[in-house]
Structure formats: C-alpha cells, structure tokens
Short mmCIF file of C-alpha atoms and ligand atoms in Angstrom, two decimals:
data_model
loop_
_atom_site.label_atom_id
_atom_site.label_comp_id
_atom_site.label_asym_id
_atom_site.label_seq_id
_atom_site.Cartn_x
_atom_site.Cartn_y
_atom_site.Cartn_z
CA MET A 1 -25.87 64.72 48.75
CA THR A 2 -22.47 65.43 50.32
CA ARG A 3 -22.70 68.21 52.77
CA ILE A 4 -19.69 69.50 54.55
CA PHE A 5 -19.25 69.10 58.37
CA ASP A 6 -19.96 72.57 59.63
CA SER A 7 -17.06 72.71 61.99
CA ASP A 8 -14.63 72.39 58.92
CA LEU A 9 -15.50 75.96 58.05
CA GLU A 10 -14.35 77.30 61.45
CA SER A 11 -10.60 76.95 60.72
CA GLY A 12 -8.00 78.67 58.63
CA PHE A 13 -7.19 77.48 54.97
CA ALA A 14 -4.41 75.35 55.65
CA THR A 15 -5.92 73.35 58.52
CA ARG A 16 -9.02 73.08 56.26
CA ALA A 17 -6.72 71.88 53.38
CA ILE A 18 -5.42 69.13 55.62
CA HIS A 19 -8.39 67.89 57.67
CA ALA A 20 -11.63 69.25 56.06
CA GLY A 21 -14.01 66.45 55.17
CA GLN A 22 -11.97 63.83 56.82
CA ARG A 23 -12.40 61.90 60.19
CA PRO A 24 -10.47 58.86 61.42
CA GLU A 25 -11.76 55.65 59.94
CA PRO A 26 -13.99 54.09 62.45
CA LEU A 27 -12.67 50.53 62.26
CA ALA A 28 -8.97 50.93 63.21
CA GLY A 29 -8.78 54.79 63.43
CA ALA A 30 -6.61 55.00 60.27
CA ILE A 31 -5.66 58.78 59.94
CA MET A 32 -6.06 58.65 56.08
CA THR A 33 -9.37 58.14 54.44
CA PRO A 34 -9.32 54.68 53.01
CA VAL A 35 -9.75 53.94 49.20
CA TYR A 36 -13.27 52.45 49.49
CA LEU A 37 -12.93 50.10 46.52
CA THR A 38 -16.50 48.78 46.31
CA SER A 39 -19.30 49.04 43.77
CA THR A 40 -21.98 48.37 46.31
CA TYR A 41 -22.89 48.23 50.01
CA VAL A 42 -24.67 45.51 51.80
CA GLN A 43 -28.16 46.30 53.10
CA THR A 44 -29.74 44.81 56.23
CA GLY A 45 -33.41 44.75 54.92
CA LEU A 46 -35.37 46.58 52.50
CA GLY A 47 -34.87 50.18 52.64
CA GLU A 48 -32.16 49.56 55.58
CA ASN A 49 -28.88 50.50 55.05
CA LYS A 50 -25.96 52.64 56.41
CA GLY A 51 -26.85 55.58 53.96
CA TYR A 52 -24.93 53.98 51.02
CA GLU A 53 -26.81 51.67 48.41
CA TYR A 54 -24.65 51.86 45.10
CA ALA A 55 -21.29 53.52 44.39
CA ARG A 56 -22.44 55.52 41.41
CA GLY A 57 -24.49 57.59 43.90
CA LYS A 58 -22.02 57.91 46.79
CA ASN A 59 -18.65 56.66 47.84
CA PRO A 60 -16.92 57.54 51.18
CA THR A 61 -13.52 58.30 49.65
CA ARG A 62 -15.35 60.53 47.00
CA GLU A 63 -17.30 62.34 49.76
CA ALA A 64 -14.24 63.04 51.78
CA LEU A 65 -12.93 64.89 48.68
CA GLU A 66 -16.05 66.67 48.07
CA ARG A 67 -16.39 67.87 51.69
CA ASN A 68 -12.65 68.96 51.47
CA VAL A 69 -12.71 71.03 48.34
CA ALA A 70 -16.23 72.43 49.37
CA ALA A 71 -14.74 73.59 52.66
CA LEU A 72 -11.65 75.13 50.85
CA GLU A 73 -14.14 77.18 48.45
CA GLY A 74 -16.28 78.12 51.52
CA ALA A 75 -19.21 75.98 49.93
CA ARG A 76 -21.62 73.55 51.86
CA HIS A 77 -21.99 71.10 48.99
CA GLY A 78 -19.49 69.38 46.67
CA PHE A 79 -19.80 66.88 43.74
CA ALA A 80 -16.57 65.29 42.30
CA PHE A 81 -16.50 63.82 38.53
CA SER A 82 -14.24 61.91 36.41
CA SER A 83 -12.92 64.83 34.66
CA GLY A 84 -13.26 68.50 34.45
CA MET A 85 -15.16 68.31 31.30
CA GLY A 86 -17.48 65.62 32.83
CA CYS A 87 -17.91 68.00 35.61
CA LEU A 88 -18.93 70.84 33.08
CA ASP A 89 -21.16 68.35 31.06
CA SER A 90 -22.98 67.38 34.26
CA ILE A 91 -23.41 71.09 35.39
CA MET A 92 -24.78 71.92 31.97
CA LYS A 93 -27.43 69.08 32.34
CA LEU A 94 -29.25 71.63 34.87
CA PHE A 95 -30.38 73.34 31.72
CA SER A 96 -32.53 72.25 28.83
CA ALA A 97 -33.11 72.91 25.13
CA GLY A 98 -34.04 76.52 24.49
CA ASP A 99 -31.92 77.83 27.35
CA HIS A 100 -29.39 80.42 26.50
CA ILE A 101 -25.96 80.69 28.30
CA VAL A 102 -23.61 83.71 28.17
CA CYS A 103 -20.13 82.26 28.07
CA GLY A 104 -16.75 84.12 28.13
CA GLU A 105 -15.22 84.01 24.73
CA SER A 106 -11.71 83.31 26.16
CA VAL A 107 -12.14 79.78 27.86
CA TYR A 108 -10.47 76.42 27.75
CA GLY A 109 -10.76 75.17 24.19
CA GLY A 110 -12.56 71.90 25.52
CA THR A 111 -15.25 74.23 27.18
CA PHE A 112 -15.86 75.92 23.84
CA ARG A 113 -15.90 72.48 21.88
CA LEU A 114 -18.48 71.01 24.30
CA PHE A 115 -20.78 73.98 23.94
CA ASP A 116 -20.17 74.59 20.02
CA LYS A 117 -20.10 70.97 18.85
CA ILE A 118 -22.42 69.09 21.34
CA LEU A 119 -25.01 71.25 23.51
CA THR A 120 -25.64 73.59 20.65
CA ARG A 121 -26.84 70.49 18.64
CA MET A 122 -28.86 69.69 21.64
CA GLY A 123 -30.94 72.86 21.48
CA MET A 124 -29.03 75.15 23.99
CA SER A 125 -27.65 78.33 22.57
CA PHE A 126 -24.48 80.36 23.72
CA SER A 127 -23.27 83.88 23.33
CA PHE A 128 -19.54 84.06 23.58
CA VAL A 129 -18.57 87.41 24.66
CA ASP A 130 -15.57 89.28 26.07
CA THR A 131 -16.48 89.04 29.90
CA ARG A 132 -13.53 91.49 30.86
CA ASP A 133 -16.23 94.25 30.27
CA PRO A 134 -19.37 93.63 32.50
CA ASN A 135 -21.41 95.47 29.83
CA ARG A 136 -20.84 93.01 27.11
CA ILE A 137 -22.30 90.43 29.74
CA SER A 138 -25.30 92.61 30.31
CA GLU A 139 -25.81 93.12 26.64
CA ALA A 140 -25.80 89.46 25.86
CA VAL A 141 -28.35 88.54 28.41
CA THR A 142 -31.78 87.65 27.08
CA ALA A 143 -35.14 86.34 28.51
CA ALA A 144 -34.00 82.88 27.76
CA THR A 145 -30.52 83.20 29.71
CA ARG A 146 -30.21 80.66 32.46
CA ALA A 147 -26.56 81.12 33.26
CA ILE A 148 -23.47 83.15 32.90
CA LEU A 149 -20.41 81.22 32.64
CA VAL A 150 -16.74 82.61 33.15
CA GLU A 151 -13.19 81.52 33.60
CA THR A 152 -10.96 83.78 35.49
CA PRO A 153 -8.05 84.04 34.75
CA THR A 154 -8.73 82.59 31.46
CA ASN A 155 -6.71 79.79 29.66
CA PRO A 156 -4.49 80.73 28.18
CA LEU A 157 -4.88 84.65 27.68
CA MET A 158 -4.92 85.28 31.38
CA ARG A 159 -8.03 87.65 31.06
CA LEU A 160 -10.10 88.49 34.15
CA THR A 161 -13.76 88.93 34.67
CA ASP A 162 -15.04 91.06 37.60
CA LEU A 163 -16.63 88.50 39.60
CA ALA A 164 -18.66 90.75 41.72
CA ALA A 165 -20.03 92.71 38.70
CA ALA A 166 -20.90 89.40 36.90
CA ALA A 167 -22.75 87.97 39.95
CA SER A 168 -24.72 91.05 40.24
CA ILE A 169 -25.75 90.88 36.56
CA ALA A 170 -26.67 87.28 37.14
CA ARG A 171 -28.78 88.13 40.08
CA ASP A 172 -30.47 90.86 38.34
CA ALA A 173 -31.20 88.58 35.15
CA GLY A 174 -32.54 85.81 37.66
CA CYS A 175 -29.85 83.29 36.29
CA VAL A 176 -26.77 81.62 37.93
CA LEU A 177 -23.12 82.55 37.67
CA ILE A 178 -20.81 79.58 37.03
CA VAL A 179 -17.03 80.13 37.49
CA ASP A 180 -14.29 77.81 36.41
CA ASN A 181 -11.74 78.55 39.24
CA THR A 182 -9.15 76.01 37.81
CA PHE A 183 -6.42 78.64 37.21
CA ALA A 184 -6.53 80.47 40.52
CA SER A 185 -7.48 77.50 42.81
CA PRO A 186 -9.43 78.32 46.07
CA TYR A 187 -6.21 79.30 47.71
CA PHE A 188 -5.98 82.64 45.77
CA GLN A 189 -9.67 83.09 44.71
CA ARG A 190 -12.99 82.24 46.09
CA PRO A 191 -15.65 83.17 43.68
CA LEU A 192 -18.68 82.34 46.02
CA GLU A 193 -17.49 85.00 48.41
CA PHE A 194 -18.36 87.32 45.25
CA GLY A 195 -21.67 85.96 44.52
CA ALA A 196 -21.09 83.08 42.20
CA SER A 197 -23.64 80.16 42.37
CA ILE A 198 -21.57 77.25 41.11
CA VAL A 199 -17.70 77.00 41.18
CA TYR A 200 -16.03 74.11 39.37
CA HIS A 201 -12.54 72.93 38.91
CA SER A 202 -10.38 70.41 36.79
CA THR A 203 -9.05 68.73 39.72
CA THR A 204 -6.42 67.37 37.37
CA LYS A 205 -4.63 70.72 37.79
CA TYR A 206 -3.81 72.54 41.09
CA LEU A 207 -6.00 70.73 43.37
CA ASN A 208 -4.36 67.41 42.75
CA GLY A 209 -1.21 68.96 41.69
CA HIS A 210 0.89 66.12 40.88
CA SER A 211 -0.21 65.15 37.29
CA ASP A 212 -1.34 61.59 38.17
CA MET A 213 -5.13 61.71 37.71
CA ILE A 214 -7.86 63.28 35.86
CA GLY A 215 -10.94 64.74 37.68
CA GLY A 216 -13.34 67.49 38.17
CA ILE A 217 -15.26 68.93 40.95
CA ALA A 218 -18.40 71.38 41.41
CA VAL A 219 -19.25 73.18 44.52
CA THR A 220 -22.30 75.31 45.67
CA ASN A 221 -23.97 76.79 48.70
CA ASP A 222 -27.47 76.70 47.10
CA ASP A 223 -29.38 73.69 48.55
CA SER A 224 -31.79 73.41 45.57
CA LEU A 225 -28.86 73.30 43.09
CA ALA A 226 -27.21 70.64 45.09
CA GLU A 227 -30.16 68.53 45.30
CA ARG A 228 -30.42 68.72 41.45
CA LEU A 229 -26.66 68.14 41.03
CA GLN A 230 -26.81 65.14 43.05
CA PHE A 231 -29.67 63.81 41.04
CA ILE A 232 -27.47 64.33 37.80
CA VAL A 233 -24.43 62.74 39.42
CA ASN A 234 -26.58 59.50 40.03
CA ALA A 235 -28.63 59.83 36.80
CA ALA A 236 -25.91 60.57 34.39
CA GLY A 237 -22.79 58.77 36.36
CA ALA A 238 -19.92 60.84 35.14
CA VAL A 239 -18.27 59.89 38.65
CA PRO A 240 -14.54 59.49 39.53
CA GLY A 241 -13.04 56.18 40.75
CA PRO A 242 -12.15 56.18 44.42
CA PHE A 243 -8.49 55.91 43.87
CA ASP A 244 -8.40 59.18 41.92
CA CYS A 245 -10.41 60.74 44.67
CA TRP A 246 -7.89 59.71 47.10
CA LEU A 247 -5.04 60.96 45.01
CA ALA A 248 -6.86 64.25 44.63
CA LEU A 249 -7.38 64.46 48.46
CA ARG A 250 -3.74 63.68 49.05
CA GLY A 251 -3.01 66.68 46.72
CA THR A 252 -5.11 69.18 48.51
CA LYS A 253 -3.47 68.62 51.79
CA THR A 254 -0.47 70.62 50.41
CA LEU A 255 -2.31 72.98 48.16
CA HIS A 256 -1.35 76.26 50.14
CA LEU A 257 2.25 75.27 50.33
CA ARG A 258 2.45 74.40 46.53
CA MET A 259 0.20 77.62 45.57
CA GLU A 260 2.70 79.76 47.54
CA ARG A 261 5.78 78.45 45.49
CA HIS A 262 3.83 78.43 42.17
CA ASP A 263 2.99 82.02 42.78
CA SER A 264 6.49 83.16 43.65
CA ASN A 265 8.01 81.29 40.86
CA GLY A 266 5.44 82.76 38.66
CA ARG A 267 6.05 86.15 39.74
CA ALA A 268 9.70 85.94 39.39
CA ILE A 269 9.55 84.30 35.90
CA ALA A 270 6.96 86.81 34.82
CA GLN A 271 9.15 89.64 35.70
CA TRP A 272 12.22 88.24 34.13
CA LEU A 273 10.42 87.47 30.78
CA ALA A 274 8.91 91.00 30.71
CA GLU A 275 12.47 92.26 30.97
CA ARG A 276 13.67 89.77 28.47
CA VAL A 277 10.98 89.99 25.78
CA GLY A 278 9.15 93.27 26.56
CA ASP A 279 6.03 93.64 29.08
CA ASP A 280 3.59 93.99 26.32
CA LYS A 281 4.48 90.24 25.30
CA VAL A 282 3.98 88.67 28.69
CA LEU A 283 0.42 87.82 30.07
CA TYR A 284 0.30 87.63 33.80
CA PRO A 285 -2.20 89.20 36.15
CA GLY A 286 0.70 89.86 38.69
CA LEU A 287 2.56 92.24 36.51
CA PRO A 288 1.76 95.91 37.01
CA SER A 289 1.52 96.17 33.20
CA HIS A 290 -1.43 93.63 32.97
CA PRO A 291 -4.28 95.85 32.07
CA GLN A 292 -6.50 94.20 34.77
CA HIS A 293 -3.66 94.11 37.48
CA GLU A 294 -5.80 96.33 39.92
CA LEU A 295 -8.88 93.95 39.64
CA ALA A 296 -6.46 90.89 39.98
CA LYS A 297 -5.50 92.61 43.43
CA ARG A 298 -8.93 93.04 44.40
CA GLN A 299 -10.36 89.78 43.77
CA MET A 300 -7.21 87.39 43.99
CA SER A 301 -4.94 87.11 46.91
CA GLY A 302 -2.02 85.66 44.59
CA PHE A 303 -1.58 85.21 40.85
CA GLY A 304 -0.21 81.79 40.66
CA GLY A 305 2.07 79.88 38.19
CA MET A 306 0.29 80.47 34.79
CA ILE A 307 2.11 82.80 32.37
CA SER A 308 1.61 83.18 28.40
CA VAL A 309 4.17 84.88 26.49
CA GLU A 310 3.91 85.99 22.89
CA LEU A 311 6.75 84.81 20.67
CA GLY A 312 5.44 86.08 17.28
CA THR A 313 5.34 82.88 15.00
CA ARG A 314 4.61 79.20 15.41
CA GLU A 315 8.18 78.54 14.24
CA ARG A 316 9.74 80.63 16.98
CA ALA A 317 7.54 79.03 19.48
CA ASP A 318 8.29 75.49 18.12
CA ALA A 319 12.11 76.34 18.12
CA VAL A 320 11.67 77.47 21.94
CA LEU A 321 9.52 74.31 22.97
CA ARG A 322 12.05 71.89 21.37
CA LYS A 323 15.10 73.44 23.55
CA VAL A 324 13.54 73.49 26.96
CA LYS A 325 15.17 70.93 29.37
CA VAL A 326 13.46 71.72 32.68
CA PHE A 327 10.14 72.65 31.34
CA SER A 328 8.27 69.82 29.67
CA LEU A 329 6.44 70.20 26.32
CA ALA A 330 2.98 68.93 27.48
CA GLU A 331 -0.77 69.71 27.67
CA SER A 332 -2.14 70.40 31.14
CA LEU A 333 -1.10 72.62 34.04
CA GLY A 334 -0.83 72.99 37.86
CA GLY A 335 1.43 70.07 38.63
CA VAL A 336 4.55 70.31 40.73
CA GLU A 337 6.69 70.13 37.49
CA SER A 338 6.88 72.97 34.98
CA LEU A 339 5.15 72.56 31.56
CA ILE A 340 5.20 74.46 28.48
CA SER A 341 2.81 74.28 25.65
CA ASN A 342 1.54 76.20 22.45
CA PRO A 343 -2.27 76.61 22.89
CA ALA A 344 -3.16 77.32 19.23
CA SER A 345 -2.04 73.83 18.21
CA MET A 346 -2.65 72.02 21.50
CA THR A 347 -5.08 72.95 24.05
CA HIS A 348 -7.22 75.32 21.85
CA ALA A 349 -6.84 73.52 18.38
CA SER A 350 -10.58 72.92 18.63
CA VAL A 351 -11.34 76.55 18.54
CA PRO A 352 -11.35 77.53 14.74
CA ALA A 353 -8.42 79.66 13.60
CA GLU A 354 -10.45 82.50 12.36
CA ARG A 355 -11.91 82.66 15.92
CA ARG A 356 -8.44 82.29 17.64
CA ARG A 357 -7.19 85.35 15.61
CA GLU A 358 -10.20 87.37 16.70
CA LEU A 359 -9.48 86.52 20.23
CA GLY A 360 -5.89 87.35 19.97
CA LEU A 361 -4.81 83.90 20.70
CA SER A 362 -1.90 83.79 18.23
CA ASP A 363 0.04 80.69 16.76
CA GLY A 364 3.09 82.15 18.53
CA LEU A 365 1.74 82.26 21.98
CA VAL A 366 3.61 80.04 24.52
CA ARG A 367 1.86 79.02 27.74
CA LEU A 368 4.01 78.21 30.81
CA SER A 369 2.74 76.36 33.95
CA CYS A 370 5.47 77.17 36.33
CA GLY A 371 6.07 74.36 38.75
CA VAL A 372 7.66 74.36 42.15
CA GLU A 373 11.38 73.73 41.16
CA ASP A 374 14.25 76.06 41.82
CA VAL A 375 13.30 79.30 40.15
CA GLY A 376 16.96 79.86 38.95
CA ASP A 377 16.83 76.64 37.18
CA LEU A 378 13.67 77.57 35.52
CA ILE A 379 14.82 80.86 34.44
CA ALA A 380 18.17 79.51 33.16
CA ASP A 381 16.26 77.01 31.21
CA LEU A 382 13.97 79.80 29.52
CA ASP A 383 17.04 81.79 28.91
CA GLN A 384 18.81 79.03 26.96
CA ALA A 385 15.70 78.00 25.12
CA LEU A 386 15.15 81.61 23.89
CA GLY A 387 18.52 81.69 22.76
O1 LIG B 1 -8.83 68.08 31.47
P1 LIG B 1 -10.00 67.97 32.45
O2 LIG B 1 -9.93 67.56 33.70
O3 LIG B 1 -11.37 67.49 31.73
O4 LIG B 1 -10.40 69.56 32.46
C1 LIG B 1 -11.06 70.40 31.62
C2 LIG B 1 -10.56 71.85 31.92
C3 LIG B 1 -11.32 72.73 32.50
N1 LIG B 1 -11.18 74.07 32.72
C4 LIG B 1 -9.97 74.43 32.48
C5 LIG B 1 -9.65 75.89 32.96
C6 LIG B 1 -8.91 73.66 31.95
O5 LIG B 1 -7.71 74.26 31.78
C7 LIG B 1 -9.29 72.11 31.43
C8 LIG B 1 -8.20 71.51 31.12
N2 LIG B 1 -7.11 72.06 30.49
C9 LIG B 1 -6.03 71.43 29.92
C10 LIG B 1 -5.83 70.22 29.89
C11 LIG B 1 -4.88 72.37 29.44
O6 LIG B 1 -3.78 72.03 29.13
O7 LIG B 1 -5.36 73.70 29.34
#
C-alpha cells in the first residue's frame, strides 16, 4: 500500500509538487525517478524480496506519483489507475449489489454512463440529485446508501457542491463522501480538508497538464479504505503503465505554475465573454454573477480555466467551433493548450437528450478549457470566432 513520506506534508504546495514522493534513485543518485519498465521483481528466496513481487501490485514509478498526488491533496495514501474511469470503476468495487449511491446529477457523461449502463445492471442503485442544495442530498439518502459522490465544479455546468455540508451528511448517514476533484485540482481545492473520504482525479487533465497520457488517481486518509483499495488495485488490475506515471509526475512538478495561469486566463476570458454575450450566458464560478460565487470563494482558492458559455443553438455552436484557430475543437481539458468543445454532442452524448434538457445542458452550450497561452491571443480568437 503506497503511504506518503510523512515529511512530505511539512512543506508548502510548490515544494511538495516538485519533491513529494520522490527520493534520489539509490544506484546513481538520479534526481528524476526512473521509469521502472518491469513486470516482475527478482526474489532472493521464498517470501524474501525487496517489498516488490509483481508489477500489477506495485511499481516504484507509480508509487512516486501516488505519494506525490496524495501529498498535494493532504492524503496519506494514493492509488494510480489507467484512466479516470478505471479509477472510478475501481473505487466503486468497494461497494456491492444492493448498495445505493447518491450521485450529483451534473457529472462527466462517462461517470453517468458507468453508473447507468454497467453498475446498475450489476445490482447497485443510484439517485442522481441536484447536489447544489444539500437538502436534496439528505432527502436522497436511504438505509442502503453507502456513498455520496459529487463533482465540484461540475463538468460542464460549473455547478458547485458545498463540500463541508455534503461531508456532514455523509458522516451522519454513516457513508463515505467521494469527490471528483478533476476540475479544480488540489492547487485550488482540497476536499479532504472539508471531510471527504476519497478524492479522485482524471490525471489526464490538470495533474498531467500536457495532453499526452490517460490516467486516474484516488487518494484517502482512511487506512481501512486504503487497504481495501490496494486489494482492488491488485485484484482488478486497472493499473497505469510506468511511463504514463512518469509523464504525470513530470506534470505535477509545474501544477502550481500552470494553475495560476489557467486561473488568470480563465478569469480574464470569463469577464470578457460576460461583457460580450451577457453574464447570464457565461458559467464560471469566479464571476460575481455565478449563483454560487460566495461558496466558490469559501472552498476554492482560485477558479481555474474551465468556462462554459451558452450560444443558443447547436448550429451557432458549430459555427463558432469551426472558426477558432488558437483554441482546438477536441474532447478533454486541463492541458497547456486551449481546447473548445460542445458537451451535448461530445463528452455528454451518453446522457439521454431528455435528461440533458432537464439538467439545463443545452445543445448550444460550448465548453472552453483555457490553456496557458497569451490571453490576448485567446480573446482575439474567440472574438473573431463569435463574429
Ligand atoms: O478520461 P478519463 O481519464 O478516463 O477521465 C474521466 C473523467 C472523470 N472525471 C471528470 C470530471 C472528467 O472530466 C473525465 C473525463 N473528461 C473528459 C474527457 C472531458 O472532455 O470532459
């Protein structure tokens, strides 16, 4: 089980981002953690080894990433996976047929699809509720509820859940609060500090930051959950390759620098868009017009680079998406390069149209992942594309 080095929690965020979980390699003192390309480890006798037996269970490059991200989230244990979805699927293996989960209604389309199309078939049940209102969460809890799962801010509607309130409901119900922290990153939000039990990420996004790998990671401070997760890691095997771990670890070294720029570009672009198309059309928790701006300021220390903007119709969205030159039309987010997408037809196509309408996720909604380019170039690009 990967446990952090306790001393890693003593330093500031930037120092942790660069150093946590990593120690000079013992053979030559290489400052960078090597990519341990191995499937197995030589043992000296039966039951005698250096703590490593087979690489599905443990890999030193993976462990360095796990310790690093755990330290950034203020957690003692970390578990890396082959994708954000593989991570969530493994977390859900903590539960059984008959268990009930309260899930935010506004979540990544793939999260809804996993629950709705696979885990429901396997006997788990889900209530999808508007977690902006803690009362909706409490009302949905039943005697069979084992977890409350939220994404905050949500993909792509940028809705927030009050983490302290959700954690308190989970505690009272004797269940765990699981938080997808992909959009905020630990630089701007650390849900464990508000009482969450498990925090997970698609490392594909801000943690890696360079759009060159797919991965996921879960962290926790709960020793018993950690033990069960380690069992699932080894038994179910949704583990990442060591080179992907190395890429993610290279990414986290600059997380603080990138997030500052994503945030300043995000704020400037959201402000400009609000003036250009009307602040009721721009979804960004950093705007004072966002209905949960006060909550955002309370539980986040910055707002990041994700913005959604309502353009009215799919045709209007398509026209804008075809015209951008600096932004690229693509799924994913959180990389240094700016991306733009249409959630209804792309990342959330697996959510039925009727359900998207009920959520307020319209065909004309466009999502921006503001990268770290010059903000003037990004605004000029949007200006010409909006026409
Ligand atoms: O793509 P993967 O690494 O498997 O992560 C899934 C995932 C989980 N949680 C959130 C909040 C996500 O946004 C994602 C993946 N999202 C996209 C690919 C996207 O473009 O929205």
